[in-house]
Short mmCIF file of C-alpha atoms and ligand atoms in Angstrom, two decimals:
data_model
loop_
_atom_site.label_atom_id
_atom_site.label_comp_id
_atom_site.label_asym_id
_atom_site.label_seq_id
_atom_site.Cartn_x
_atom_site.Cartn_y
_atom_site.Cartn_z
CA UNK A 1 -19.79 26.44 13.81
CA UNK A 2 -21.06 27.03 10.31
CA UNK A 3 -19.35 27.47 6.77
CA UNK A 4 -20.27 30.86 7.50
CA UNK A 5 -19.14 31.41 11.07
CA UNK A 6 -16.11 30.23 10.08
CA UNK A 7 -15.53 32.29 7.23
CA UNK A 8 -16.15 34.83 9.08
CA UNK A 9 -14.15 34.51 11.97
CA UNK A 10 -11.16 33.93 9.01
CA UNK A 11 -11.84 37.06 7.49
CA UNK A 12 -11.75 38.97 10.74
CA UNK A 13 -8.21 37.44 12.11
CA UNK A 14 -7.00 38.53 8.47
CA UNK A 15 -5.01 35.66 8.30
CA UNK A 16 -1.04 36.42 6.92
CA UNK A 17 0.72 34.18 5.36
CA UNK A 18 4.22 34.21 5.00
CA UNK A 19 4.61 32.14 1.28
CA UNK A 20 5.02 33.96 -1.37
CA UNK A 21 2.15 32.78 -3.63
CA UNK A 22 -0.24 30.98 -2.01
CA UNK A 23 -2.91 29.53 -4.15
CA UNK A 24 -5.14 26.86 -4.06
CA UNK A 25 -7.55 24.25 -6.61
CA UNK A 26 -10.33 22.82 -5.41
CA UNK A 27 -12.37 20.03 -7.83
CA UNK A 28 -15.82 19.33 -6.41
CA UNK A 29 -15.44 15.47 -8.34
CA UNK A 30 -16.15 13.71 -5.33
CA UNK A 31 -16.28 14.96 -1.71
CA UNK A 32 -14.25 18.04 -2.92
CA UNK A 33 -10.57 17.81 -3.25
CA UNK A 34 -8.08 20.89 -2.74
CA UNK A 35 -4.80 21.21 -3.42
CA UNK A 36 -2.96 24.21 -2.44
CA UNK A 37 0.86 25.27 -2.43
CA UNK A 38 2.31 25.15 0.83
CA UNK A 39 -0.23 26.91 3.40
CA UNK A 40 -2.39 28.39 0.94
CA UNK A 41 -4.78 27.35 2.63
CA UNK A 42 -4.56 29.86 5.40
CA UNK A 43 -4.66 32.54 2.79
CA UNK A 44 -8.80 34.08 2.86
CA UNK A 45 -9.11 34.03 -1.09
CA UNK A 46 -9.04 29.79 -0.42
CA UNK A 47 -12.25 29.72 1.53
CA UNK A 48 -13.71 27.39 -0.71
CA UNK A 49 -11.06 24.71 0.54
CA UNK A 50 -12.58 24.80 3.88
CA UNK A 51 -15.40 21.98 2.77
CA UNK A 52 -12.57 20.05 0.82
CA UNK A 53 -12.64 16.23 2.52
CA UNK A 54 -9.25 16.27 0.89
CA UNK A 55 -6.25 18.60 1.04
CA UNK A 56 -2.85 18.54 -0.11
CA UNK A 57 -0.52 20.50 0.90
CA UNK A 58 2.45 20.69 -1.86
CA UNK A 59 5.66 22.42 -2.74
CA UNK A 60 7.37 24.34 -0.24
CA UNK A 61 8.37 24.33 3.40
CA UNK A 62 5.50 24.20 6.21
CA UNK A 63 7.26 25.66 9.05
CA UNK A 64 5.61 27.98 12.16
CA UNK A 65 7.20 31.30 13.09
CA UNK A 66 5.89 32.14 16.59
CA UNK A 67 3.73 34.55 15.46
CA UNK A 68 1.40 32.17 13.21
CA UNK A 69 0.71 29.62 15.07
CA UNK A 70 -2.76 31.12 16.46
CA UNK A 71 -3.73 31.42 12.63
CA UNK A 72 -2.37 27.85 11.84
CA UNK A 73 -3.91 25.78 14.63
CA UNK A 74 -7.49 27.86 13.81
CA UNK A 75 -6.99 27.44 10.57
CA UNK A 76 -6.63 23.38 11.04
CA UNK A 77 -9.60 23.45 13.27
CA UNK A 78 -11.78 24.91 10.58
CA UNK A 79 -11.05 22.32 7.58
CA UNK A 80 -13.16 19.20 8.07
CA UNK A 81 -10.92 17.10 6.00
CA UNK A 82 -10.43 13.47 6.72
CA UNK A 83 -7.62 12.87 4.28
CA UNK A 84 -4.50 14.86 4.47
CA UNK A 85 -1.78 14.72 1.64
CA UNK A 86 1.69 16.20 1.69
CA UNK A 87 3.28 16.36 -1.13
CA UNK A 88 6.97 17.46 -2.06
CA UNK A 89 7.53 19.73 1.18
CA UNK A 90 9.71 20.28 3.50
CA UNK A 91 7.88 19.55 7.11
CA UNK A 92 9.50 20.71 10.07
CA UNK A 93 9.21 19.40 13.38
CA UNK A 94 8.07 22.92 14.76
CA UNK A 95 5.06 22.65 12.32
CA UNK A 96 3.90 19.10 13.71
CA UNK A 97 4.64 19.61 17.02
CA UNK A 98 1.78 22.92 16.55
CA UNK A 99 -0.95 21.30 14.04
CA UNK A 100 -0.55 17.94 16.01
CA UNK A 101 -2.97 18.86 19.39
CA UNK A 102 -5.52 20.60 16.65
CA UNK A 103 -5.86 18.24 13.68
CA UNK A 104 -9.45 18.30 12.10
CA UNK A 105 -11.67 16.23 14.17
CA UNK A 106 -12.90 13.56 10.72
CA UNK A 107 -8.89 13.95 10.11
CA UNK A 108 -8.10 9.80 9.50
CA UNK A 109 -5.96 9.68 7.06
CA UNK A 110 -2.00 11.07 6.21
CA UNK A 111 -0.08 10.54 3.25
CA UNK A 112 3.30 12.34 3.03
CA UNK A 113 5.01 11.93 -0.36
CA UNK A 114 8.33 12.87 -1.28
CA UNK A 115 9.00 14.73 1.71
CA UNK A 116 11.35 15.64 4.09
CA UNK A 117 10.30 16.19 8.23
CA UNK A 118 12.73 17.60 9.85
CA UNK A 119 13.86 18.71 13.14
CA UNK A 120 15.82 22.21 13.33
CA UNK A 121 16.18 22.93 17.02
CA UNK A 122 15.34 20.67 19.66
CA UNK A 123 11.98 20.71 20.57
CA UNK A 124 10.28 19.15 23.35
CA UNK A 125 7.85 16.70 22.56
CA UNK A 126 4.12 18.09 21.63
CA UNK A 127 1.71 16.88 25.21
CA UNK A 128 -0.62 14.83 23.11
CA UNK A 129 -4.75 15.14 25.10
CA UNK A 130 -6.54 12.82 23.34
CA UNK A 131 -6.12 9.68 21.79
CA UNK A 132 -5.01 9.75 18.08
CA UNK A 133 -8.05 9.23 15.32
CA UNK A 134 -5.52 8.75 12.39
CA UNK A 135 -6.09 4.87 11.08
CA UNK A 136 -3.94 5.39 8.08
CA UNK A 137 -0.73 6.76 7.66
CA UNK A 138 1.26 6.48 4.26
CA UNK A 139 4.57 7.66 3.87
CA UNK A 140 6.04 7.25 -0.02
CA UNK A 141 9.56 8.74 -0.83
CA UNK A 142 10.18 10.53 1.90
CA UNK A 143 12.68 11.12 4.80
CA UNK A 144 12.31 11.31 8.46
CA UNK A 145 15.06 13.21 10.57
CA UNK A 146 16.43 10.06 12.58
CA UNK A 147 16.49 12.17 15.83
CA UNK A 148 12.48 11.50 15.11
CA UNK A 149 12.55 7.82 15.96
CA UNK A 150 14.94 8.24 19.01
CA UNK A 151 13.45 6.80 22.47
CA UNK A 152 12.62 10.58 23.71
CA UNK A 153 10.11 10.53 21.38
CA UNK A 154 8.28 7.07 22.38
CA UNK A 155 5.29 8.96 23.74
CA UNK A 156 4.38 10.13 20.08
CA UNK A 157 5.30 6.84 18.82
CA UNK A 158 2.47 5.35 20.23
CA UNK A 159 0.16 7.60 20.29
CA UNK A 160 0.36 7.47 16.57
CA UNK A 161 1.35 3.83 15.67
CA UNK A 162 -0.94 2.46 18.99
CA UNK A 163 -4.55 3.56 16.98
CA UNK A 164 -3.18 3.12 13.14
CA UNK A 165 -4.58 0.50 11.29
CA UNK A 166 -2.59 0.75 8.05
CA UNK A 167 0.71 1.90 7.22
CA UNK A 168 2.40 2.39 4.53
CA UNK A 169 6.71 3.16 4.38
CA UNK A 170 7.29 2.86 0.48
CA UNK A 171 11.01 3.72 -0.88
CA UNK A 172 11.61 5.35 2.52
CA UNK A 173 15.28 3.44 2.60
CA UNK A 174 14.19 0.96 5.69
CA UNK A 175 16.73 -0.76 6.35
CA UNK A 176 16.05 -3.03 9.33
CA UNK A 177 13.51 -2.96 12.20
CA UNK A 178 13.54 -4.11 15.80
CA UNK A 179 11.43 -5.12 18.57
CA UNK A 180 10.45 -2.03 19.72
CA UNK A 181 9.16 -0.71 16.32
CA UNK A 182 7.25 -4.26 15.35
CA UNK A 183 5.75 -4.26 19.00
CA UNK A 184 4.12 -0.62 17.87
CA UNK A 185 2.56 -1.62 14.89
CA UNK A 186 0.99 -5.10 16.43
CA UNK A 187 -2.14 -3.99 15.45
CA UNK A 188 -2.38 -3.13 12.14
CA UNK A 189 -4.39 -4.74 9.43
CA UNK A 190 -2.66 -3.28 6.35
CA UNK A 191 1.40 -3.01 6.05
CA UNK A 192 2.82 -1.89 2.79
CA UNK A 193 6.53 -2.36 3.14
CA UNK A 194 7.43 -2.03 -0.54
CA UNK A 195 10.88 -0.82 -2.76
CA UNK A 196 13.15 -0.98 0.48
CA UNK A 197 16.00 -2.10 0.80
CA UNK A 198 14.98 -4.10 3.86
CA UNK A 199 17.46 -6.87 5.07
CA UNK A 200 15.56 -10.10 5.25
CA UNK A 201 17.83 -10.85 8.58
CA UNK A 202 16.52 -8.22 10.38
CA UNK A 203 12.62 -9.42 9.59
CA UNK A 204 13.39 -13.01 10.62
CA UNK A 205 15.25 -11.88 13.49
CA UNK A 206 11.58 -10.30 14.65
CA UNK A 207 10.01 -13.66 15.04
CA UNK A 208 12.38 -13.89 18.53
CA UNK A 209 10.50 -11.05 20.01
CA UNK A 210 8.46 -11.87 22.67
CA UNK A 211 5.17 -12.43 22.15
CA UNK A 212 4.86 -10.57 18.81
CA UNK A 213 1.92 -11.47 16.38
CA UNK A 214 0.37 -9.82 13.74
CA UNK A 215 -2.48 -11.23 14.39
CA UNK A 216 -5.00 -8.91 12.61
CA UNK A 217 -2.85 -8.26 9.39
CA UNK A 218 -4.50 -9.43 6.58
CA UNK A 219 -2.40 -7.38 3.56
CA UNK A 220 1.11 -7.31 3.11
CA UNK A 221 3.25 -5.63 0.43
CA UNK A 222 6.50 -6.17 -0.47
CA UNK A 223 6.77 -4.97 -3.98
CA UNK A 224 10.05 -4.20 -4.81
CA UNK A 225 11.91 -5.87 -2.10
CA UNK A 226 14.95 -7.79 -3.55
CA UNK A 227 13.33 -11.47 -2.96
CA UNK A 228 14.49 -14.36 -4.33
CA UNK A 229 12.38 -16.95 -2.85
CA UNK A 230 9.11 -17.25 -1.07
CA UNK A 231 10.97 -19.29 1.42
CA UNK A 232 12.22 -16.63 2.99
CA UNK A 233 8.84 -15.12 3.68
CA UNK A 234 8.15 -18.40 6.00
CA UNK A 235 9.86 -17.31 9.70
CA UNK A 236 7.41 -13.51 8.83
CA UNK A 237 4.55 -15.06 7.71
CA UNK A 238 4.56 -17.37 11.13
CA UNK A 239 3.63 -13.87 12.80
CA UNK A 240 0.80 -13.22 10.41
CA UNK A 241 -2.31 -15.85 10.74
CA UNK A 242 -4.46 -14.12 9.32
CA UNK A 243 -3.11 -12.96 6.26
CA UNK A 244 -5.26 -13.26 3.23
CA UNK A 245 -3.64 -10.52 0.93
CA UNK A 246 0.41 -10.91 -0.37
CA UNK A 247 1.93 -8.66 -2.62
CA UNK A 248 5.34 -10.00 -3.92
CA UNK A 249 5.28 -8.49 -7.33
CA UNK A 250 8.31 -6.47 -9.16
CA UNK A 251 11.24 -9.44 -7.14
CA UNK A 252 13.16 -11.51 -8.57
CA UNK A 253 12.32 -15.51 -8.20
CA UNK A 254 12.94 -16.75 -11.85
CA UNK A 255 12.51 -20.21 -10.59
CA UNK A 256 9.29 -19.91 -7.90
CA UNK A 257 8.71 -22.91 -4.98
CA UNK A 258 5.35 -22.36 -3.05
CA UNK A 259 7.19 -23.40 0.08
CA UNK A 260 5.01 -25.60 2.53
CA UNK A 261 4.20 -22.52 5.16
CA UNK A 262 1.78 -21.16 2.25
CA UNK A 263 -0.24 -23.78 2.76
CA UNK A 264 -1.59 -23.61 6.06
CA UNK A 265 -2.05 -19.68 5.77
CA UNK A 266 -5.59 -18.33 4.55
CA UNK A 267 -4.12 -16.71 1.52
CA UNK A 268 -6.93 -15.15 -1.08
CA UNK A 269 -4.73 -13.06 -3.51
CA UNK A 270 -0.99 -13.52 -4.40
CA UNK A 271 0.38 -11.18 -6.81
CA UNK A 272 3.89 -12.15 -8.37
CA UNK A 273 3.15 -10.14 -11.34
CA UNK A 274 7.27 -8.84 -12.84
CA UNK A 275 8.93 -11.20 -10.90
CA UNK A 276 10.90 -12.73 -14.05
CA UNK A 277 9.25 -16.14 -13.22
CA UNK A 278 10.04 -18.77 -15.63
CA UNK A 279 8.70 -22.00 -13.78
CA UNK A 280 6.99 -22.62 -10.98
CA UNK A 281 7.34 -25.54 -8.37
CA UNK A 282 4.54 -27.22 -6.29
CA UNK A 283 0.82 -26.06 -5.75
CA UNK A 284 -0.33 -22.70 -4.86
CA UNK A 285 -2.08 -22.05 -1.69
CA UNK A 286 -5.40 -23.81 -2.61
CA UNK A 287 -7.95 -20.66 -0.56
CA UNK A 288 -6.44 -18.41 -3.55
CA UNK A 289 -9.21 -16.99 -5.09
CA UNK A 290 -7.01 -14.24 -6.91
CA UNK A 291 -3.57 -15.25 -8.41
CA UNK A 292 -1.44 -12.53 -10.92
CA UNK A 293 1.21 -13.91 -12.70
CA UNK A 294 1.53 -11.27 -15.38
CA UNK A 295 4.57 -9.78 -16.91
CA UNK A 296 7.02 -12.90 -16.02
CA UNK A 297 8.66 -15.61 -18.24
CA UNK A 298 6.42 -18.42 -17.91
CA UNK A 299 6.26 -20.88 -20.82
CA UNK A 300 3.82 -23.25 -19.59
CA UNK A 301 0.85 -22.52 -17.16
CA UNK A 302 1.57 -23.74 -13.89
CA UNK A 303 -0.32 -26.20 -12.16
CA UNK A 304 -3.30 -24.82 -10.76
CA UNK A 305 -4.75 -27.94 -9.49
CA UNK A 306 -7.41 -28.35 -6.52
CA UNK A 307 -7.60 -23.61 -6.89
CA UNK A 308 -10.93 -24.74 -6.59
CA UNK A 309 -11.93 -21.35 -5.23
CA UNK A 310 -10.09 -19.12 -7.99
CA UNK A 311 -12.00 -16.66 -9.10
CA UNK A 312 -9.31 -14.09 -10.92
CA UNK A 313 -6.11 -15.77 -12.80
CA UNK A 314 -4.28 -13.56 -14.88
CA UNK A 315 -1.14 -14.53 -17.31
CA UNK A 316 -0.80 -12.25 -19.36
CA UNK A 317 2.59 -11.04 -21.07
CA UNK A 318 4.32 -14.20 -20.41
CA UNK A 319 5.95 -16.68 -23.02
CA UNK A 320 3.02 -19.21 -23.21
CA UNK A 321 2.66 -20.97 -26.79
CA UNK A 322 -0.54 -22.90 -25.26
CA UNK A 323 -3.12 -21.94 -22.43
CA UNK A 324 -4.53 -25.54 -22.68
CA UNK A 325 -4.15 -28.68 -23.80
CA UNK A 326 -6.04 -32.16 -23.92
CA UNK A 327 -3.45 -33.60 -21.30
CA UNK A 328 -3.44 -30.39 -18.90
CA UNK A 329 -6.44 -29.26 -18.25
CA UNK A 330 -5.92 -27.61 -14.91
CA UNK A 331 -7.89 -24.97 -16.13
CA UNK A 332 -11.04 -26.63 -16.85
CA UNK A 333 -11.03 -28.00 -13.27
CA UNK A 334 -10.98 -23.93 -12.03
CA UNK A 335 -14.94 -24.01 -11.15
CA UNK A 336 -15.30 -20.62 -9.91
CA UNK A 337 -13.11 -18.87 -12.44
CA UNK A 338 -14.54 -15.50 -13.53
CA UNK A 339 -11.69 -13.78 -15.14
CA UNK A 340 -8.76 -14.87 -16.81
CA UNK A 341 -6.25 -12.38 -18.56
CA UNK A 342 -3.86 -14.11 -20.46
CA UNK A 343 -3.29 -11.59 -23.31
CA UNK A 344 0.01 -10.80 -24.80
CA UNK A 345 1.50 -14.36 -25.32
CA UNK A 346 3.41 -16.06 -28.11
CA UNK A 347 0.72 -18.52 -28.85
CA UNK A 348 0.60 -20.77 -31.80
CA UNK A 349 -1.80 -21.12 -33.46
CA UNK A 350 -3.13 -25.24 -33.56
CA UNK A 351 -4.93 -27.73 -32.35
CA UNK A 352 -3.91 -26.79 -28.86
CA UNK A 353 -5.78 -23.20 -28.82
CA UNK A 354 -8.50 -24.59 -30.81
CA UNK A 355 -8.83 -26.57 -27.68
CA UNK A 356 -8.80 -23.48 -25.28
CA UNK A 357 -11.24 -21.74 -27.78
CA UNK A 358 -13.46 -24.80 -27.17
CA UNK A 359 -12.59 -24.30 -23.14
CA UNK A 360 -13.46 -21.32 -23.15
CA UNK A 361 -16.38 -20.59 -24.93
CA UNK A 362 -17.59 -23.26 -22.70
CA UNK A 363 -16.84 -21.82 -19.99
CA UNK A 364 -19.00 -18.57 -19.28
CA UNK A 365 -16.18 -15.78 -18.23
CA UNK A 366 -14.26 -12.52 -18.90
CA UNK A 367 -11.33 -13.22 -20.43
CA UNK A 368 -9.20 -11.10 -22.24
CA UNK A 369 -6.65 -12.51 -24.51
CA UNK A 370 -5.28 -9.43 -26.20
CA UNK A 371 -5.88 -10.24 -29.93
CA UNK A 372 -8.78 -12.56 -29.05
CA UNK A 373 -11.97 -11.35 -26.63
CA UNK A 374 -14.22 -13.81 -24.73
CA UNK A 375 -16.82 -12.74 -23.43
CA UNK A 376 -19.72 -14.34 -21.70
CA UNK A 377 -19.04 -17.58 -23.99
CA UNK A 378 -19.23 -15.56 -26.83
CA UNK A 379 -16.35 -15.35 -29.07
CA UNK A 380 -15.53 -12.31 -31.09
CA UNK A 381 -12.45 -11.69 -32.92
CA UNK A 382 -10.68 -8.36 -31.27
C1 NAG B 1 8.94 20.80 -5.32
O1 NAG B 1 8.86 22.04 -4.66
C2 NAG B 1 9.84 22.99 -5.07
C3 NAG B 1 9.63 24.22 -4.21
O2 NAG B 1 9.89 23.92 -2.87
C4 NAG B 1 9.66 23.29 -6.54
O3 NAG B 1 10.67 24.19 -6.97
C5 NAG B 1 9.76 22.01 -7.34
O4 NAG B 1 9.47 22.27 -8.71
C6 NAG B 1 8.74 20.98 -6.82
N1 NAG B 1 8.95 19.72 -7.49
C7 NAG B 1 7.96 19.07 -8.08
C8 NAG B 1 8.33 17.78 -8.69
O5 NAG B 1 6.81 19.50 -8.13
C1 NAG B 2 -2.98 -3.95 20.48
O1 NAG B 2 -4.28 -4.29 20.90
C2 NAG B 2 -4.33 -4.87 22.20
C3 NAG B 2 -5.77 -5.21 22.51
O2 NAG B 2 -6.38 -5.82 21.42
C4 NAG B 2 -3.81 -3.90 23.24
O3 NAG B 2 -3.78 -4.51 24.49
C5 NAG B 2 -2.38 -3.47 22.84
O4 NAG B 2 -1.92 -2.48 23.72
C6 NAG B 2 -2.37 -2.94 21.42
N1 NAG B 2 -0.99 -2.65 21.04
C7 NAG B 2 -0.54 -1.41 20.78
C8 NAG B 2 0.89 -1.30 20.37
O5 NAG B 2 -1.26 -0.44 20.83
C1 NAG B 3 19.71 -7.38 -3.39
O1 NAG B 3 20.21 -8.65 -3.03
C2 NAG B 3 21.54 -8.91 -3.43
C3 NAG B 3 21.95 -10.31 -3.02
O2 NAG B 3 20.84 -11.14 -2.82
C4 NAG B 3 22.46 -7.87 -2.78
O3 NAG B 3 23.78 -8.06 -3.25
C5 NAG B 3 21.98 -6.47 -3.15
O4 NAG B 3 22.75 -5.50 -2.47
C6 NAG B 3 20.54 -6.28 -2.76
N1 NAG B 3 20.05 -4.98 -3.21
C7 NAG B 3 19.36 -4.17 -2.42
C8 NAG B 3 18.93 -2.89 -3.04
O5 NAG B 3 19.06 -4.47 -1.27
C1 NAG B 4 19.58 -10.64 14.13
O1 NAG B 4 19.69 -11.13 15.45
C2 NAG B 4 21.04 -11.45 15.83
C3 NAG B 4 21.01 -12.08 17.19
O2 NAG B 4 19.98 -11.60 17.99
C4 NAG B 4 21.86 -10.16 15.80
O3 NAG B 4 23.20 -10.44 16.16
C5 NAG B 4 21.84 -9.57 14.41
O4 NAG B 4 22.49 -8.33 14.37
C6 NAG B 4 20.40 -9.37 13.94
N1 NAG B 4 20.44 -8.96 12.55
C7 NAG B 4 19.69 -7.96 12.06
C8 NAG B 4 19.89 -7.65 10.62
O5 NAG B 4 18.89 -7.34 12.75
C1 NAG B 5 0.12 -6.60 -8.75
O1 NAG B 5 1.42 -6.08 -8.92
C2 NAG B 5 1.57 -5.22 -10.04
C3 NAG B 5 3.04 -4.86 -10.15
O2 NAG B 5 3.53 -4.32 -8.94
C4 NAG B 5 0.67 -4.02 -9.87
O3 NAG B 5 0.77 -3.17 -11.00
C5 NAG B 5 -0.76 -4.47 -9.71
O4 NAG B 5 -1.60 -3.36 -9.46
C6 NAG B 5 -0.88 -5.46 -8.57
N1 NAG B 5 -2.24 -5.96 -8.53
C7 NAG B 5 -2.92 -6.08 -7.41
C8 NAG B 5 -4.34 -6.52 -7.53
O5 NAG B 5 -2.43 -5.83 -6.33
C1 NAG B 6 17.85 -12.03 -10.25
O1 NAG B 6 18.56 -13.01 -9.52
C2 NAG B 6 19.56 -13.70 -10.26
C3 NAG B 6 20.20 -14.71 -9.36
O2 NAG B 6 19.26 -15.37 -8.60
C4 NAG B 6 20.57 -12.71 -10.79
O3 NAG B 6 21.51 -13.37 -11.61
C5 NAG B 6 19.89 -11.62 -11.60
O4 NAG B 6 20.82 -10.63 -11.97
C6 NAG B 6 18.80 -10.97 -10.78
N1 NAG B 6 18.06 -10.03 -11.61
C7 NAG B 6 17.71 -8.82 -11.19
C8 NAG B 6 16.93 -7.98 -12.16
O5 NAG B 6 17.96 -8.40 -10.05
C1 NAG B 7 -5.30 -32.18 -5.31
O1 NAG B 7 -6.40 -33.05 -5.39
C2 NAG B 7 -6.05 -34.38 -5.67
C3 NAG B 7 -7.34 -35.18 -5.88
O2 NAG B 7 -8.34 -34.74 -5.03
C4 NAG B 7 -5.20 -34.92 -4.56
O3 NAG B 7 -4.80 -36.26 -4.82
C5 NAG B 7 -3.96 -34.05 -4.40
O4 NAG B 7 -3.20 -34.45 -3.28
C6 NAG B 7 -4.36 -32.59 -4.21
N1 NAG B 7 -3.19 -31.77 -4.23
C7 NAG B 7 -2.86 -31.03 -3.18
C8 NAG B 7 -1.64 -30.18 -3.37
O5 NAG B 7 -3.52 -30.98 -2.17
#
């Protein structure tokens, strides 16, 4: 069917919609973004929103009184969105259980932030046809009705968690998690697990499941998570093999020990960036090719010995009164280093920085020191 067609056809049901004021924005930067109140997009002065790639729905209540439903599931037929946003509404189960068996056919992508989904009267579960094309599902701030995740609903579980490939429950108050629920989400490549108050327990306690890997996860984030040692990491990260991506930043290690399980995992880019760090213990992972230590307590740099593949260190906002010095020169042995941020640091100025001037003009990178700029191993004064 055409823009056209479809217009058309839109104009002639002479959709109703039951919000108040239903408006919507669309911005052409990119693909075409709209972002409507509620179901404005069902109202016929929104047209335009029907070549959006991207539509958010925000501020209200999506609900479906018998009566809509023909103009909803049309309506969803019509967009040819592939990224869906919900923002600050209240979703009710009657809504999903409709829109579910007619989501836009490019439709890959969910994000539902600071939300509510609900369930008012008991529904059956939606008969799901085909298999589900959503890879991505982000939820951010939002709560799911806990009659949602109860066993009668196992057929939608994984239908939606079988196909995903990254999800994303951020300050969604997790709490713990089970077999059942890490056997669903096997699959995935990207897990962002971040400002929960997850019980550490509960994620050890998954390594006893039977024959549970992650084995195609490669990024993990865990922002915001109460940790107070990487150690505790060790019994999850058995389950991940492939894991080349960790976000740890915004805990709480003020003394951090690389325990030994970091070393035999194929880790490219830690971040422990506001983790209140103030010394570090052993050697990083030595495949890190991206490390972020920014915004902790560090006085000295930490050994960064044999990082013989680092390509991105940053340090900045820390305590550090030297980057470099004759007797430590862990940087100089970083070969591949192409970045180094180590601004915003209580250096003094003497011998030892005229030493990591030296260093660094030698060394041909981006680096930004807040008050002084290298560039390129030229050295300008910022
Ligand atoms: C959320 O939506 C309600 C209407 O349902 C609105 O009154 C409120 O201002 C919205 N909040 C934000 C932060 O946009
Ligand atoms: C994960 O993928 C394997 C095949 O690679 C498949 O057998 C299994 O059912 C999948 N798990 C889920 C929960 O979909
Ligand atoms: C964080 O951990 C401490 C003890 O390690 C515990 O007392 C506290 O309740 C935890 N906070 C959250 C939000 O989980
Ligand atoms: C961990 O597993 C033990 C034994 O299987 C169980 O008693 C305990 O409740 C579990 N803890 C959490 C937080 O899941
Ligand atoms: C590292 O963590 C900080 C703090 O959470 C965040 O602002 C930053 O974007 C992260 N960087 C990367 C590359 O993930
Ligand atoms: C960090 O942990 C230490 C104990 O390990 C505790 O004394 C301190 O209050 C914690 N800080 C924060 C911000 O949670
Ligand atoms: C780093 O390299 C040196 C010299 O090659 C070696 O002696 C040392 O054991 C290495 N450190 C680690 C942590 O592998």
């Amino acid at each position: 069917m055409t823009l056209n067609q479809r217009l058309t056809l839109l104009l002639l049901l002479g959709l109703t919609v039951t919000s108040a004021a239903t408006s919507c924005i669309f911005s052409e930067d990119g693909a075409g973004r709209c972002v409507c109140n509620s179901m404005g997009i069902l109202n016929p002065e929104n047209l335009m929103c029907l070549q959006a790639s991207e539509l958010e729905l925000r501020d209200g209540t999506l609900d479906v009184s018998e009566m809509a439903v023909s103009g909803l599931t049309l309506g969803f037929q019509m967009i040819q969105i592939n990224k869906l946003i919900f923002n600050n509404v209240t979703i009710s189960f009657s809504f999903i259980s409709v829109v579910i068996s007619f989501l836009p056919r490019n439709l890959n992508e969910i994000h539902i932030i600071s939300s509510t989904l609900e369930v008012v009267q008991h529904l059956q579960p939606p008969l799901l046809q085909e298999a589900s094309r959503i890879k991505t599902l982000y939820l951010e701030d939002t709560t799911v009705d806990p009659s949602l995740l109860q066993p009668s609903f196992q057929a939608l579980h994984r239908w939606l968690f079988g196909p995903l490939k990254s999800l994303g429950l951020v300050r969604s108050g997790l709490v713990e998690t089970d077999c059942i629920w890490a056997q669903r989400v096997e699959n995935l490549t990207h897990l962002d697990l971040s400002e929960n108050p997850i019980s550490y327990t509960s994620l050890q306690n998954i390594s006893h499941c039977a024959s549970l890997s992650f084995k195609y996860l490669k990024s993990l984030h865990l922002r915001h998570s109460n940790l107070t040692s990487l150690q505790s990491l060790c019994t999850l990260l058995s389950l991940t093999p492939t894991l080349t991506q960790l976000d740890v930043s915004r805990n709480n290690f003020s003394i951090l020990h690389y325990p030994q399980c970091f070393q035999v995992k194929p880790l490219t880019m830690l971040n422990l960036s506001h983790s209140g760090i103030t010394e570090v213990f052993h050697d990083p992972p030595q495949t890190l090719k991206k490390l972020f230590l920014s915004n902790n307590r560090l006085i000295r740099l930490p050994s960064l010995d044999n990082l013989s593949h680092l390509q991105v260190l940053k340090v900045d906002n820390n305590r550090l009164t030297v980057l470099i010095t004759e007797t430590d020169v862990s940087l100089s042995t970083l070969e591949q280093l192409d970045t180094l941020h180590a601004g915003r640091n209580p250096y003094q100025c003497d011998c030892a920085l005229e030493e990591t001037i030296t260093f660094l003009d030698s060394a041909d990178m981006k680096v930004d020191s807040g008050s002084l700029i290298f560039q390129q191993g030229v050295i300008k004064s910022g």
